[in-house]
CSV table of C-alpha atoms in Angstrom, one decimal:
chain,number,residue,atom,x,y,z
A,1,MET,CA,101.2,59.3,120.1
A,2,THR,CA,102.3,62.0,117.8
A,3,GLY,CA,101.8,65.8,118.2
A,4,THR,CA,104.0,66.2,121.2
A,5,GLY,CA,106.0,69.4,121.6
A,6,GLY,CA,105.9,72.4,119.3
A,7,PRO,CA,103.7,75.5,119.4
A,8,LEU,CA,100.6,73.6,118.3
A,9,ALA,CA,100.9,70.9,121.0
A,10,GLY,CA,97.4,70.0,122.1
A,11,VAL,CA,95.7,71.0,118.9
A,12,LYS,CA,93.7,68.2,117.3
A,13,VAL,CA,93.4,68.0,113.5
A,14,VAL,CA,91.3,65.6,111.4
A,15,GLU,CA,92.4,65.3,107.8
A,16,LEU,CA,90.2,63.6,105.3
A,17,ALA,CA,92.6,61.7,103.0
A,18,GLY,CA,93.5,63.3,99.7
A,19,ILE,CA,96.5,64.2,97.6
A,20,GLY,CA,98.9,67.1,97.4
A,21,PRO,CA,98.2,70.4,99.0
A,22,ALA,CA,95.7,69.4,101.8
A,23,PRO,CA,98.0,66.6,103.1
A,24,PHE,CA,101.0,69.0,103.0
A,25,CYS,CA,99.1,71.5,105.1
A,26,ALA,CA,98.2,68.8,107.6
A,27,MET,CA,101.9,67.7,107.6
A,28,LEU,CA,102.9,71.3,108.3
A,29,LEU,CA,100.5,71.4,111.3
A,30,ALA,CA,101.9,68.1,112.5
A,31,ASP,CA,105.5,69.5,112.1
A,32,LEU,CA,104.4,72.3,114.4
A,33,GLY,CA,103.2,69.9,117.1
A,34,ALA,CA,99.5,69.3,116.3
A,35,ASP,CA,98.0,65.8,116.8
A,36,VAL,CA,96.9,65.1,113.2
A,37,VAL,CA,94.6,62.1,112.5
A,38,ARG,CA,94.3,61.2,108.8
A,39,VAL,CA,91.0,59.5,107.9
A,40,ASP,CA,91.8,56.9,105.2
A,41,ARG,CA,89.5,54.8,103.1
A,42,PRO,CA,89.2,51.1,104.0
A,43,THR,CA,90.9,50.2,100.7
A,44,ALA,CA,94.0,52.4,101.4
A,45,ALA,CA,97.3,50.6,101.4
A,46,GLY,CA,98.8,49.7,104.7
A,47,GLY,CA,102.1,51.6,104.3
A,48,ASN,CA,103.8,54.0,101.9
A,49,ASN,CA,106.8,56.3,101.7
A,50,ASP,CA,104.8,59.6,101.2
A,51,LEU,CA,106.5,62.1,103.4
A,52,LEU,CA,103.4,64.3,103.3
A,53,ASN,CA,102.0,61.8,105.8
A,54,ARG,CA,104.8,62.1,108.3
A,55,GLY,CA,104.0,62.9,111.9
A,56,LYS,CA,100.4,61.8,111.6
A,57,ARG,CA,98.3,58.9,112.7
A,58,SER,CA,95.8,57.1,110.5
A,59,VAL,CA,92.4,55.6,111.1
A,60,GLN,CA,90.3,53.9,108.4
A,61,VAL,CA,86.6,54.8,108.0
A,62,ASP,CA,84.1,53.4,105.6
A,63,LEU,CA,82.0,56.4,104.7
A,64,LYS,CA,79.6,54.1,102.8
A,65,HIS,CA,78.9,52.2,106.0
A,66,GLU,CA,75.6,53.2,107.7
A,67,ARG,CA,77.5,54.7,110.5
A,68,GLY,CA,80.5,56.0,108.5
A,69,ALA,CA,79.5,59.7,108.7
A,70,GLU,CA,78.9,59.2,112.4
A,71,ALA,CA,82.4,57.9,112.8
A,72,VAL,CA,84.0,61.0,111.2
A,73,LEU,CA,81.7,63.3,113.2
A,74,ALA,CA,82.8,61.6,116.4
A,75,LEU,CA,86.4,62.6,115.5
A,76,ALA,CA,85.3,66.1,114.4
A,77,GLU,CA,83.4,66.5,117.8
A,78,ARG,CA,86.8,66.2,119.6
A,79,ALA,CA,88.9,68.1,117.1
A,80,ASP,CA,89.9,71.8,116.7
A,81,VAL,CA,90.3,71.6,112.9
A,82,LEU,CA,89.1,69.5,110.0
A,83,LEU,CA,90.9,69.6,106.6
A,84,GLU,CA,89.5,68.3,103.4
A,85,GLY,CA,90.5,68.7,99.7
A,86,LEU,CA,87.5,67.3,97.8
A,87,ARG,CA,85.4,69.0,95.2
A,88,PRO,CA,82.8,71.5,96.5
A,89,GLY,CA,79.7,69.7,97.9
A,90,VAL,CA,81.3,66.3,98.3
A,91,THR,CA,81.6,66.3,102.1
A,92,GLU,CA,78.1,67.6,102.5
A,93,ARG,CA,76.8,64.6,100.4
A,94,LEU,CA,78.9,62.3,102.6
A,95,GLY,CA,77.3,63.7,105.7
A,96,VAL,CA,80.4,65.4,107.1
A,97,GLY,CA,80.1,68.9,105.7
A,98,PRO,CA,80.6,72.1,107.8
A,99,GLU,CA,77.0,72.4,109.1
A,100,GLN,CA,77.0,68.7,110.0
A,101,CYS,CA,80.2,69.0,111.9
A,102,TRP,CA,79.2,72.3,113.6
A,103,ALA,CA,76.1,70.5,114.9
A,104,VAL,CA,78.4,68.4,117.2
A,105,ASN,CA,81.3,71.0,117.5
A,106,PRO,CA,80.4,74.6,117.0
A,107,LYS,CA,84.1,75.7,117.5
A,108,LEU,CA,85.5,73.5,114.7
A,109,VAL,CA,87.6,75.3,112.0
A,110,TYR,CA,86.7,73.7,108.7
A,111,GLY,CA,89.5,74.0,106.2
A,112,ARG,CA,88.7,73.5,102.5
A,113,MET,CA,91.5,73.1,99.9
A,114,THR,CA,90.5,73.3,96.3
A,115,GLY,CA,92.0,74.6,93.1
A,116,TRP,CA,89.2,76.9,92.0
A,117,GLY,CA,87.5,77.6,95.3
A,118,GLN,CA,84.0,76.9,96.7
A,119,HIS,CA,82.2,79.1,94.2
A,120,GLY,CA,82.7,80.6,90.7
A,121,PRO,CA,82.2,79.1,87.2
A,122,LEU,CA,85.0,76.7,87.4
A,123,ALA,CA,84.4,75.5,91.0
A,124,PRO,CA,82.9,72.2,90.1
A,125,THR,CA,85.5,71.4,87.4
A,126,ALA,CA,88.8,69.5,87.6
A,127,GLY,CA,92.2,71.2,87.3
A,128,HIS,CA,95.8,71.0,88.4
A,129,ASP,CA,98.5,73.4,89.7
A,130,ILE,CA,99.5,74.4,86.2
A,131,ASP,CA,95.9,75.5,85.4
A,132,TYR,CA,95.4,77.5,88.6
A,133,ILE,CA,98.6,79.5,88.2
A,134,SER,CA,97.7,80.1,84.5
A,135,LEU,CA,94.4,82.0,85.2
A,136,GLY,CA,95.9,84.1,88.0
A,137,GLY,CA,98.6,85.5,85.7
A,138,MET,CA,101.6,83.9,87.4
A,139,LEU,CA,102.6,81.2,84.9
A,140,HIS,CA,102.7,83.8,82.1
A,141,ALA,CA,105.3,85.8,84.0
A,142,ILE,CA,107.8,82.9,84.4
A,143,GLY,CA,110.2,82.2,81.6
A,144,ARG,CA,112.9,83.6,79.4
A,145,GLU,CA,112.6,86.3,76.7
A,146,GLY,CA,111.2,84.9,73.5
A,147,GLY,CA,110.4,81.6,75.1
A,148,PRO,CA,107.3,79.9,76.4
A,149,PRO,CA,106.2,80.0,80.1
A,150,GLN,CA,108.2,77.7,82.3
A,151,VAL,CA,106.5,75.4,84.8
A,152,PRO,CA,107.8,75.8,88.3
A,153,ALA,CA,107.0,72.2,89.2
A,154,ASN,CA,103.9,72.4,91.5
A,155,LEU,CA,105.5,74.6,94.1
A,156,LEU,CA,103.9,77.9,93.2
A,157,GLY,CA,100.4,76.7,93.1
A,158,ASP,CA,99.7,73.6,95.1
A,159,PHE,CA,102.1,74.3,98.0
A,160,GLY,CA,102.7,78.0,97.9
A,161,GLY,CA,99.3,79.3,96.9
A,162,GLY,CA,97.4,76.3,98.3
A,163,SER,CA,98.9,74.6,101.4
A,164,MET,CA,100.5,77.6,103.0
A,165,TYR,CA,97.4,79.8,102.6
A,166,LEU,CA,95.2,77.0,104.1
A,167,ALA,CA,97.6,76.8,107.0
A,168,VAL,CA,97.6,80.5,107.6
A,169,GLY,CA,93.8,80.6,107.3
A,170,VAL,CA,93.3,77.8,109.7
A,171,LEU,CA,95.6,79.3,112.3
A,172,ALA,CA,93.8,82.7,112.0
A,173,ALA,CA,90.4,81.0,112.3
A,174,LEU,CA,91.6,79.1,115.4
A,175,LEU,CA,92.6,82.4,117.1
A,176,GLU,CA,89.3,83.9,116.2
A,177,ALA,CA,87.4,80.9,117.5
A,178,ARG,CA,89.0,81.3,120.9
A,179,THR,CA,87.2,84.6,121.4
A,180,SER,CA,84.0,84.0,119.5
A,181,GLY,CA,83.5,80.3,120.4
A,182,ARG,CA,82.5,79.7,116.8
A,183,GLY,CA,84.3,77.9,114.0
A,184,GLN,CA,84.1,78.9,110.3
A,185,VAL,CA,85.0,77.6,106.8
A,186,VAL,CA,88.4,78.5,105.5
A,187,ASP,CA,88.0,78.6,101.7
A,188,ALA,CA,91.6,78.2,100.4
A,189,ALA,CA,91.7,78.2,96.6
A,190,ILE,CA,95.0,77.7,94.9
A,191,VAL,CA,94.0,80.2,92.2
A,192,ASP,CA,93.5,82.9,94.9
A,193,GLY,CA,96.7,82.1,96.8
A,194,ALA,CA,99.0,81.9,93.8
A,195,ALA,CA,97.7,85.3,92.6
A,196,HIS,CA,98.1,86.7,96.1
A,197,LEU,CA,101.8,85.6,96.0
A,198,GLY,CA,102.2,87.9,93.0
A,199,THR,CA,101.2,91.1,94.9
A,200,MET,CA,104.6,92.7,94.5
A,201,LEU,CA,104.7,91.9,90.8
A,202,PHE,CA,101.2,93.4,90.3
A,203,SER,CA,102.5,96.5,92.2
A,204,PHE,CA,105.4,96.7,89.8
A,205,LEU,CA,103.0,96.3,86.8
A,206,SER,CA,100.7,99.1,88.0
A,207,THR,CA,103.6,101.5,88.2
A,208,GLY,CA,105.3,100.6,84.9
A,209,GLY,CA,108.1,98.7,86.7
A,210,TRP,CA,107.1,95.3,85.1
A,211,LYS,CA,106.6,94.5,81.5
A,212,THR,CA,104.3,91.6,80.5
A,213,GLU,CA,107.0,90.3,78.1
A,214,ARG,CA,108.7,87.4,79.8
A,215,GLY,CA,112.4,87.6,80.6
A,216,THR,CA,112.7,91.3,80.2
A,217,ASN,CA,112.4,92.4,83.9
A,218,LEU,CA,114.6,92.7,86.9
A,219,LEU,CA,113.6,89.4,88.6
A,220,ASP,CA,112.7,87.1,85.6
A,221,THR,CA,116.2,86.6,84.1
A,222,GLY,CA,115.8,89.9,82.2
A,223,ALA,CA,118.6,91.4,84.2
A,224,PRO,CA,122.0,89.7,83.7
A,225,TYR,CA,122.9,90.2,87.3
A,226,TYR,CA,119.8,88.1,88.4
A,227,ASP,CA,120.2,84.9,86.5
A,228,VAL,CA,121.9,81.5,86.3
A,229,TYR,CA,125.1,80.7,84.5
A,230,GLU,CA,126.7,77.5,83.3
A,231,THR,CA,130.1,76.6,84.6
A,232,SER,CA,133.0,74.7,82.9
A,233,ASP,CA,131.8,71.3,84.3
A,234,GLY,CA,128.2,71.7,82.9
A,235,GLU,CA,126.8,72.7,86.3
A,236,TYR,CA,125.3,76.1,87.2
A,237,VAL,CA,125.6,79.0,89.7
A,238,SER,CA,123.0,81.5,90.5
A,239,VAL,CA,123.6,85.3,90.6
A,240,GLY,CA,121.4,87.7,92.5
A,241,ALA,CA,123.6,90.8,92.9
A,242,LEU,CA,120.8,93.4,92.8
A,243,GLU,CA,122.1,96.1,95.2
A,244,PRO,CA,125.0,98.2,93.9
A,245,GLN,CA,127.4,97.2,96.7
A,246,PHE,CA,126.7,93.5,96.1
A,247,TYR,CA,127.1,94.0,92.4
A,248,ALA,CA,130.4,95.8,92.9
A,249,GLU,CA,131.7,92.8,94.9
A,250,LEU,CA,130.5,90.4,92.2
A,251,LEU,CA,132.5,92.3,89.6
A,252,ASP,CA,135.5,92.4,91.8
A,253,ARG,CA,135.6,88.7,92.4
A,254,LEU,CA,134.9,88.0,88.8
A,255,GLY,CA,137.9,90.2,87.8
A,256,LEU,CA,135.6,92.4,85.7
A,257,ALA,CA,135.6,95.7,87.7
A,258,GLY,CA,135.9,98.6,85.3
A,259,GLU,CA,135.7,96.2,82.3
A,260,VAL,CA,131.9,95.9,81.7
A,261,PRO,CA,129.2,98.4,80.5
A,262,ASP,CA,126.9,100.2,82.8
A,263,ARG,CA,124.2,97.8,84.1
A,264,ASP,CA,121.7,100.6,84.6
A,265,ASP,CA,121.1,100.9,80.9
A,266,PRO,CA,119.0,97.8,79.7
A,267,ALA,CA,120.5,98.3,76.3
A,268,ASN,CA,123.8,97.0,77.7
A,269,TRP,CA,122.2,93.9,79.2
A,270,PRO,CA,122.9,91.5,76.3
A,271,ALA,CA,126.6,92.4,76.2
A,272,LEU,CA,126.9,92.2,80.0
A,273,ARG,CA,125.2,88.8,80.0
A,274,GLU,CA,127.6,87.5,77.3
A,275,ARG,CA,130.6,88.6,79.4
A,276,PHE,CA,129.2,87.0,82.5
A,277,ALA,CA,128.5,83.8,80.7
A,278,ALA,CA,132.0,83.6,79.2
A,279,THR,CA,133.6,84.3,82.6
A,280,PHE,CA,131.6,81.7,84.5
A,281,ARG,CA,132.4,79.0,81.9
A,282,GLN,CA,136.1,79.4,82.9
A,283,ARG,CA,135.8,77.5,86.2
A,284,THR,CA,133.8,74.6,87.7
A,285,ARG,CA,130.8,75.1,90.0
A,286,GLN,CA,132.9,74.1,93.0
A,287,GLU,CA,135.7,76.5,92.1
A,288,TRP,CA,133.2,79.4,91.9
A,289,ALA,CA,131.5,78.3,95.2
A,290,GLU,CA,134.9,78.5,96.9
A,291,LEU,CA,135.7,81.8,95.4
A,292,PHE,CA,132.4,83.4,96.5
A,293,ALA,CA,132.1,81.6,99.8
A,294,GLY,CA,131.4,84.1,102.6
A,295,SER,CA,131.0,87.1,100.3
A,296,ASP,CA,128.1,89.5,99.7
A,297,ALA,CA,128.2,89.0,96.0
A,298,CYS,CA,125.0,86.9,96.1
A,299,VAL,CA,126.4,84.0,94.2
A,300,ALA,CA,125.5,80.4,95.1
A,301,PRO,CA,126.0,76.9,93.5
A,302,VAL,CA,122.8,75.5,92.0
A,303,LEU,CA,122.6,72.2,93.9
A,304,SER,CA,120.4,69.2,93.3
A,305,MET,CA,118.1,67.9,96.1
A,306,ALA,CA,120.5,65.0,96.5
A,307,GLU,CA,123.5,67.3,96.8
A,308,ALA,CA,122.0,70.0,99.1
A,309,GLU,CA,122.3,67.8,102.2
A,310,THR,CA,126.1,68.2,102.3
A,311,HIS,CA,126.4,71.9,101.8
A,312,PRO,CA,128.0,73.4,105.0
A,313,HIS,CA,125.2,75.8,105.7
A,314,ILE,CA,122.4,73.3,105.0
A,315,ALA,CA,124.3,70.8,107.2
A,316,ALA,CA,124.9,73.4,110.0
A,317,ARG,CA,121.2,74.3,110.3
A,318,GLU,CA,120.0,70.8,109.7
A,319,THR,CA,117.7,72.1,107.0
A,320,LEU,CA,117.6,68.6,105.6
A,321,VAL,CA,117.5,65.6,107.9
A,322,ARG,CA,117.2,61.9,107.6
A,323,ARG,CA,114.6,59.7,109.3
A,324,ASP,CA,114.9,55.9,108.8
A,325,GLY,CA,117.4,56.7,106.0
A,326,VAL,CA,115.0,58.9,104.1
A,327,LEU,CA,116.2,62.4,103.2
A,328,GLN,CA,113.6,65.1,103.9
A,329,PRO,CA,113.3,68.8,104.9
A,330,ALA,CA,113.2,69.5,108.6
A,331,PRO,CA,110.2,71.3,110.1
A,332,ALA,CA,110.1,75.0,109.5
A,333,PRO,CA,110.0,77.7,110.8
A,334,ARG,CA,111.7,77.3,114.1
A,335,PHE,CA,110.7,78.4,117.6
A,336,SER,CA,112.8,79.5,120.5
A,337,ARG,CA,110.6,78.4,123.4
A,338,THR,CA,108.5,75.7,122.0
A,339,PRO,CA,110.8,73.9,119.5
A,340,ASN,CA,109.3,71.7,116.9
A,341,PRO,CA,109.4,67.9,117.4
A,342,PRO,CA,111.6,66.1,114.9
A,343,PRO,CA,109.9,64.7,111.7
A,344,GLY,CA,107.5,61.9,112.8
A,345,PRO,CA,107.2,58.6,111.0
A,346,VAL,CA,105.0,58.2,107.9
A,347,ALA,CA,101.5,57.2,108.9
A,348,GLU,CA,100.4,53.8,107.7
A,349,ALA,CA,96.7,53.5,106.7
A,350,GLY,CA,94.6,52.2,109.6
A,351,ALA,CA,97.6,51.5,111.8
A,352,ASP,CA,96.5,53.8,114.6
A,353,THR,CA,92.7,53.3,114.7
A,354,GLU,CA,92.4,51.8,118.1
A,355,GLU,CA,95.0,54.1,119.7
A,356,VAL,CA,93.3,57.2,118.3
A,357,LEU,CA,89.9,56.2,119.4
A,358,ARG,CA,91.2,55.5,122.9
A,359,ASP,CA,93.2,58.8,123.0
A,360,TRP,CA,90.4,60.9,121.7
A,361,LYS,CA,87.8,59.1,123.9
A,362,VAL,CA,85.6,58.0,121.0
A,363,PRO,CA,83.0,55.5,122.1
A,364,PRO,CA,84.4,51.9,121.7
A,365,GLU,CA,81.1,50.7,120.2
A,366,LEU,CA,81.8,52.7,117.1
A,367,LEU,CA,84.8,50.6,116.4
A,368,GLU,CA,82.7,47.5,117.0
A,369,SER,CA,80.1,48.7,114.6
A,370,GLY,CA,82.4,48.3,111.6
A,371,ALA,CA,82.4,51.9,110.5
A,372,PHE,CA,86.0,52.2,111.6
A,373,GLY,CA,88.6,49.8,110.2
A,374,SER,CA,91.8,48.6,111.9
A,375,ARG,CA,94.8,46.7,110.6
A,376,ASP,CA,94.8,44.8,113.9
A,377,ARG,CA,91.2,43.6,113.6
C-alpha cells in the first residue's frame, strides 16, 4: 500500500478524479505520506504516465449506479480528507457533497478546488489558469516594457494559486478538526490564491514602489540587474544582483567595476542593460556558469527541464529523480524526523479497488453490487 512514511502517514485522502490543480494537491499530500485513493470513472483508461497521479491508489466507481454515491460515501466515512475539483454544486447533485459526507463522517475536511470559487458572478462558468490570473491583476504585471503580458505557463494560477492554497487550507482544517471534532469546506479558488501570491506587489503598489507599466519595475525586468541575458551560444543566464554587495561582485566578475553608470538612477538603466547584454554575449552559458560558480553575484545558467538534472547542486540535493526511467521532481519540502517516502508509482485506474476496500474495511458487498469497478473482475 502507498502512504507509508512521511509526516502525513496515517492520513486518508479521497480524491474525486479531475485534472490539473486538484490532482496536484492530492499528489503533494501523497508525497508527504498520506494514503491517497483516487476515485476514477469506470471508463477511465487503465494506465497512463501522468505524474500527478504518482503515489496514489485508484478505485473505479460508477456514480450513475444506484449505489454509486453510497460507494463514495463508504470511502468518505473512513477518510480524513476529500478533494474535488468540479464546478460548484456538481458533487451535491451526485449525492457526495459536503452535507452528505458529513452525515457519515462529521470530521471530514472537504477540499474544493475551482477557478472562480464557490460563489460570485463567475462561479458557475468555465475558465482556465490564464483567465483567473487575469482578473486578479497578476497577468497584467508580467512582461517586458512596451510588450504584452507574458503567460507563465500554468504555474502561477493552477499550481501556485490553486493547488498549494488547497493543500495549506486542508492541513489547517485538519488541525482544527482535531480539537473541534468537526470538518469544514475548504473553498480554494485559483483567482483568490493567485491574487494572494501578489501581496508584496500590492504592498509596493500602495506605497508608490510599483508602477502598473510592465517591465519598468525592480522585479519585472525593468532593472537591468534583475533580468536574463543571451550568451554567445544562443543560451541564457539569469542575473538577480539586487543587494549592493552582490551587485559589486557581479561587476567585478564581469570586469565592469568602475566602468558603468550608477544603477540607482533609472535613467541609466537602458545604457547599463546594453553594456550587460554586450558583455554576456562574449562567452558561452557554460563559461559564464564556471566564472560565477560559488560566487554571491546571483548569476545562474538558465537550464531546460531536461538539462537541470545534471547540474551539480540539483544532483547533490536530488531535487530531480527518476522512477522507472521517468524524470520527475522529488517530494518537497523535506523533513528531518519523518522523511518523505520516495515518489510512488503512477496510479492505474481501477488497479487497486479490491486492495483499498480491504485496507479501508469497506463492506465487501459494495464491491459485489457493481458500484465499484475493478480491473481484476
